[in-house]
Coordinates of C-alpha atoms and ligand atoms in Angstrom, one line a residue:
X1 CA 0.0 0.0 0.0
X2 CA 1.2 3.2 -0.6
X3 CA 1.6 6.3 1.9
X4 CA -0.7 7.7 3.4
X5 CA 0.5 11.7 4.4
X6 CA -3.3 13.2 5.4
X7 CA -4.0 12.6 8.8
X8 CA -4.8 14.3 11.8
X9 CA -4.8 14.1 15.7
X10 CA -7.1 15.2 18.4
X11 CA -5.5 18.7 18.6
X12 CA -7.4 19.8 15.6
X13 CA -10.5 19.4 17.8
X14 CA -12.7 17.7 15.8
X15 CA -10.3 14.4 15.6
X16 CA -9.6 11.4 17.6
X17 CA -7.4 8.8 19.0
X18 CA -4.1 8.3 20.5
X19 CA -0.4 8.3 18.6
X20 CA -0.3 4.7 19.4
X21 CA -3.8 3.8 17.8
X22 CA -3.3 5.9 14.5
X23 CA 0.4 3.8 14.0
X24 CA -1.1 0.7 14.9
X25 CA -3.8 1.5 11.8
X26 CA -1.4 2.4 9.6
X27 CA 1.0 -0.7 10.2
X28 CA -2.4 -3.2 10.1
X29 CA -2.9 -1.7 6.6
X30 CA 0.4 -2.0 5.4
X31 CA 0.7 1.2 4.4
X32 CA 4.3 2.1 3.3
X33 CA 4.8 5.5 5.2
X34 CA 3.1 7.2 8.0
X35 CA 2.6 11.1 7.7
X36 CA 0.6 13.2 9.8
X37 CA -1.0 16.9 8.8
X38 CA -3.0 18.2 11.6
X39 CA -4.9 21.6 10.6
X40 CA -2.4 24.4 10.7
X41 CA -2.6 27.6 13.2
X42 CA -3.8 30.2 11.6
X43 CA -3.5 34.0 12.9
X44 CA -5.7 35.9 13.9
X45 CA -6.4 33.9 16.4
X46 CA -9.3 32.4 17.8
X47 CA -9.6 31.6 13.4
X48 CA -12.1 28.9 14.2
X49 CA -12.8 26.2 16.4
X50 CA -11.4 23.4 14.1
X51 CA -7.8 24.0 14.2
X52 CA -4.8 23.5 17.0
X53 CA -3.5 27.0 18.5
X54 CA -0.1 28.6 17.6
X55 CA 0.9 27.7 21.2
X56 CA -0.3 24.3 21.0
X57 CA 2.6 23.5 18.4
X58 CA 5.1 21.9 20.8
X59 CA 2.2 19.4 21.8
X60 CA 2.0 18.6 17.9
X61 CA 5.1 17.9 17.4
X62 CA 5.5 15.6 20.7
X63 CA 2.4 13.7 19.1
X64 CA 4.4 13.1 16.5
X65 CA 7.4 12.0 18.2
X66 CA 5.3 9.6 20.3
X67 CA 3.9 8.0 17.3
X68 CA 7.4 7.8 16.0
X69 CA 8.8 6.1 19.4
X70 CA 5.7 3.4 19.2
X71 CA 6.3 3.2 15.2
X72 CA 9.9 1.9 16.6
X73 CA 11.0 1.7 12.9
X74 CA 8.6 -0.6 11.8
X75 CA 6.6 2.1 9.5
X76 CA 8.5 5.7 8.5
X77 CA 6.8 8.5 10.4
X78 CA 6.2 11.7 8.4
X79 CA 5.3 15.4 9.7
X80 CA 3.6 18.1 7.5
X81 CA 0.8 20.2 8.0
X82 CA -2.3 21.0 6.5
X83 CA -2.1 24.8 5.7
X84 CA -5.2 26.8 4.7
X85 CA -5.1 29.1 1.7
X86 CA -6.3 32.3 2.4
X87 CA -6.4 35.5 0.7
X88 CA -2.6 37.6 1.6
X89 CA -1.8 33.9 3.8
X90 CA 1.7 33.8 2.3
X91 CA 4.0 35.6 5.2
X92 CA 2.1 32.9 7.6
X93 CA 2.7 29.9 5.0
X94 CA 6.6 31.6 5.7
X95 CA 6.7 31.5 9.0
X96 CA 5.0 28.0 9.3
X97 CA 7.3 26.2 7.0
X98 CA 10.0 27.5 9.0
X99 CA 9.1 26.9 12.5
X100 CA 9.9 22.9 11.8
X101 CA 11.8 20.7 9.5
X102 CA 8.4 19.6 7.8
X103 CA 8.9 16.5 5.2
X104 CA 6.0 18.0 3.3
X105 CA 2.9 20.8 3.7
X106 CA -0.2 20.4 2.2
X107 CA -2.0 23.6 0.7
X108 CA -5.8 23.0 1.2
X109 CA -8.8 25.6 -0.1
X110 CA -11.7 25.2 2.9
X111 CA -12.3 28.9 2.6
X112 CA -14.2 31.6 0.5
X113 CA -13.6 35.0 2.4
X114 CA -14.4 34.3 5.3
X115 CA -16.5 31.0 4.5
X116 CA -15.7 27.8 5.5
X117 CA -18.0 25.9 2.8
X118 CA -16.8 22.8 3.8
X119 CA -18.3 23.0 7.1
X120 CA -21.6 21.7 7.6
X121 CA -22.5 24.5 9.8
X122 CA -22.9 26.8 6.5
X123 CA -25.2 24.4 4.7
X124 CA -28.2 27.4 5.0
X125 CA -25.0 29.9 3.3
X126 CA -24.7 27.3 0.0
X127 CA -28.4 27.2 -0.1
X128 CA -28.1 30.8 -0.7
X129 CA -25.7 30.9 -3.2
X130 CA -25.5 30.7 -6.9
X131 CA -22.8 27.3 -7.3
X132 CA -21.5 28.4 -10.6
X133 CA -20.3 31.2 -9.4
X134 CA -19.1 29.9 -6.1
X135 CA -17.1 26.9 -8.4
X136 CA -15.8 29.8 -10.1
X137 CA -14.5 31.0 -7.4
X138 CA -13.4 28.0 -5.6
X139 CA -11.0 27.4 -8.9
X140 CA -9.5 30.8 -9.1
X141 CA -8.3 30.2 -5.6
X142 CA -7.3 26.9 -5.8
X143 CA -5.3 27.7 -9.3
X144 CA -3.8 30.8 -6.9
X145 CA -2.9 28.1 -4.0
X146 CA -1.1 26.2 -7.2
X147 CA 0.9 29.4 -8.2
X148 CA 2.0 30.1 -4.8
X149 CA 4.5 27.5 -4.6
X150 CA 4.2 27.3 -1.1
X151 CA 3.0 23.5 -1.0
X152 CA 4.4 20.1 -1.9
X153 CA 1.0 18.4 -1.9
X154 CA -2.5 20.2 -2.8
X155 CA -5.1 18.8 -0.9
X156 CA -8.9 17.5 -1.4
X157 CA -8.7 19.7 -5.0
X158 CA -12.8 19.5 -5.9
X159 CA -13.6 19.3 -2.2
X160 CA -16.3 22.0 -3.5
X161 CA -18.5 19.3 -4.4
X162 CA -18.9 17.9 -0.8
X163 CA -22.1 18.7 -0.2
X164 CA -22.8 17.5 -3.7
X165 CA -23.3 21.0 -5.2
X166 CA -22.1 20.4 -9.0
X167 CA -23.0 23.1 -11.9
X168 CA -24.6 21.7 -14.9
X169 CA -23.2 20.7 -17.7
X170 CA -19.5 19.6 -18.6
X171 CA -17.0 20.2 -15.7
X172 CA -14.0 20.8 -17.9
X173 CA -14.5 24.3 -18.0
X174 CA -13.6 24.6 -14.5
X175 CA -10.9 21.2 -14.6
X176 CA -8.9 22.8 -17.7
X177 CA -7.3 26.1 -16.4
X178 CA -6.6 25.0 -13.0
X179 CA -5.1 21.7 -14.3
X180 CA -2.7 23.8 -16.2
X181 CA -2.4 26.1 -13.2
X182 CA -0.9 22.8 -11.1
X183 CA 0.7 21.5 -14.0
X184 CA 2.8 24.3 -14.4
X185 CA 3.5 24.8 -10.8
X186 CA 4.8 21.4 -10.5
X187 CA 2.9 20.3 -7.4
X188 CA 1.2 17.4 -6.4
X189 CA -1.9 16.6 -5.8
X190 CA -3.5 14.1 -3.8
X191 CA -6.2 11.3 -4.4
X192 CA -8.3 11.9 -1.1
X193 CA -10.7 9.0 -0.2
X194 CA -12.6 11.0 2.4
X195 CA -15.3 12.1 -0.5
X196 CA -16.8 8.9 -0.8
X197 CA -18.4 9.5 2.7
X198 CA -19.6 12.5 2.3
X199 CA -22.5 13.6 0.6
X200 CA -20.6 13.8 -2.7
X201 CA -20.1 10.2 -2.2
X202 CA -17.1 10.4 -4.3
X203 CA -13.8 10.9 -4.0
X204 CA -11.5 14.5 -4.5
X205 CA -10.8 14.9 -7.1
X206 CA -13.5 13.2 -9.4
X207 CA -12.6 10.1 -12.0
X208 CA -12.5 12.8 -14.9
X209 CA -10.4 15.4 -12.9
X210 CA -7.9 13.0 -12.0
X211 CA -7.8 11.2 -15.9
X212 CA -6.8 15.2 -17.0
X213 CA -4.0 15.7 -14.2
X214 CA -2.1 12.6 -15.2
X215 CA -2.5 13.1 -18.7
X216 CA -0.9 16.9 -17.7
X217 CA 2.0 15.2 -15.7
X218 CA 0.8 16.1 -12.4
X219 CA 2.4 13.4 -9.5
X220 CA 0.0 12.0 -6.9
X221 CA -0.5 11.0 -3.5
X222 CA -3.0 8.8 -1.8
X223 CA -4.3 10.1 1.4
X224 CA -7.3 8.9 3.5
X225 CA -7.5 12.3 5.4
X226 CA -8.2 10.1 8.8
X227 CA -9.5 12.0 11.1
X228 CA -9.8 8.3 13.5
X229 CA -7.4 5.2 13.8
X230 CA -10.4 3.8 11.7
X231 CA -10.4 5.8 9.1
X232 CA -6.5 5.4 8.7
X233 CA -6.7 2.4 6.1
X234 CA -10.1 3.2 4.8
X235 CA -10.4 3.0 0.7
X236 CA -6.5 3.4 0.4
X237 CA -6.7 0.2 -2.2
X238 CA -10.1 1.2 -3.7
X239 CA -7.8 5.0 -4.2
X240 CA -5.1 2.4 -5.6
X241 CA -7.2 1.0 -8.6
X242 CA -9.3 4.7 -9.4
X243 CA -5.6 6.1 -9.8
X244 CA -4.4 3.0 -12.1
X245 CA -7.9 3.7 -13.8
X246 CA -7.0 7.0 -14.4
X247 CA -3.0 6.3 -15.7
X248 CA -1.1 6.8 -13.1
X249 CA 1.5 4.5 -12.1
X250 CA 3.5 6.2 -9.2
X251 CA 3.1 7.9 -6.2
X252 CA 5.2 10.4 -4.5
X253 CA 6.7 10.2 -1.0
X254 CA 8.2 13.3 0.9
X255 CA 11.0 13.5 3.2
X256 CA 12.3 16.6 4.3
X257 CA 10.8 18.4 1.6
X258 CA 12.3 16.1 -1.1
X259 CA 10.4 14.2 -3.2
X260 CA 10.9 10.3 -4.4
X261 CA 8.4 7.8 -5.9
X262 CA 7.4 4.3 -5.2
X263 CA 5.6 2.4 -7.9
X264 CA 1.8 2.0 -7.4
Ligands
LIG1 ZN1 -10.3 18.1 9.7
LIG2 FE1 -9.1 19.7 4.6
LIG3 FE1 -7.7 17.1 6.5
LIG4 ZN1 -7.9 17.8 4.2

């Protein structure tokens, strides 16, 4: 199995289980690598209630370490973060990336403004809007987020379909220019199984967006987004065979910010 490099821990608030547990998952699935990306601080804070706080770093990082003591060598332990993309977020991206010696961040889109449309708690907010336009804009940041070059891995990409709001008609229009937009910024993107429970019921990105990225060259990476020891393993193989369906062959592993591959 390959890597999985999306995970979280309790700190985040809306996760749980212990170091041990989330190992033990990962080692029972055979996965080849460990890595764990808790949601980022972000300033100002209190952000939101779904994140650890700037002071609460040192606790991350000594989750980590105890998940590397229990891993005892048996699976590689990676540490990254899952950074939010906000409008004028670079400094902070900065000054995130430098306060550890992170194998690999991960650049996720979870806001519009000063919407989280990801969060259930703003279901009454999509009912309101018009989800062309909000697609629209969910690309133009996301193809932003690409250009940056502050990430290794771009996370969830089409997560704007979680509640199962799709425009009509062909999809391309929106797949095409960001495609290029991560094609050309030479990051990766990842094959995240946590769609298919969701309302969505299908993974990010979707069959046809993932077909286009490795026609365009763009590297992959599995990830199960586990917010649970249960959830560690879950549809990692399933991901395994949509990503064969849709070409690829490889995917990427981090360390230190390097990248190597391991055949899929
Ligand atoms: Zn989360
Ligand atoms: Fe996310
Ligand atoms: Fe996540
Ligand atoms: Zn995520």
């Amino acid at each position: 199995m390959p890597a999985n490099y999306h995970t979280h821990t309790p700190l985040c608030r809306h996760a749980e289980g212990s170091p041990e547990a989330f190992v033990d998952a990962a080692i029972a699935a055979g996965l080849s690598e460990y890595g764990i990306s808790d949601h980022a601080p972000q300033i100002p804070e209190p952000f939101d209630d779904w994140r650890m706080l700037d002071a609460e770093m040192p606790d991350y990082l000594q989750w980590i370490e105890q998940a590397r003591q229990h891993a005892a060598g048996r699976i590689p332990i990676r540490c990254g973060l899952e950074c939010d993309w906000l409008d004028g977020c670079e400094p902070w991206i900065d000054t995130l990336a430098s306060r550890h010696d992170w194998d690999y961040l991960i650049g996720s889109v979870h806001y519009l403004g000063d919407w989280d449309f990801d969060n259930p708690k703003w279901l009454g907010k999509w009912a309101a809007s018009d989800v062309d336009e909000v697609w629209t804009r969910y690309w133009q940041t996301y193809s932003r987020m690409a250009e940056s070059g502050l990430f290794d891995i771009l996370g969830h990409p089409d997560l704007v379909k979680k509640f199962s709001h799709r425009p009509q008609g062909d999809l391309h229009r929106f797949y095409e220019p960001v495609i290029d937009a991560i094609a050309s910024s030479g990051c990766a993107i990842e094959l995240n199984t946590a769609g298919w429970h969701k309302p969505c019921a299908e993974a990010y990105p979707s069959p046809d967006f993932l077909e286009l990225a490795c026609s365009a060259g763009i590297p992959l990476v599995i990830s199960s987004d586990a917010h649970s020891p249960a959830e560690v393993g879950r549809d990692i193989s399933r991901a395994v065979e949509t990503a064969r369906i849709a070409g690829y062959r490889e995917t990427l592993l981090f360390e230190k910010r390097r990248r190597g591959s391991e055949p899929l």
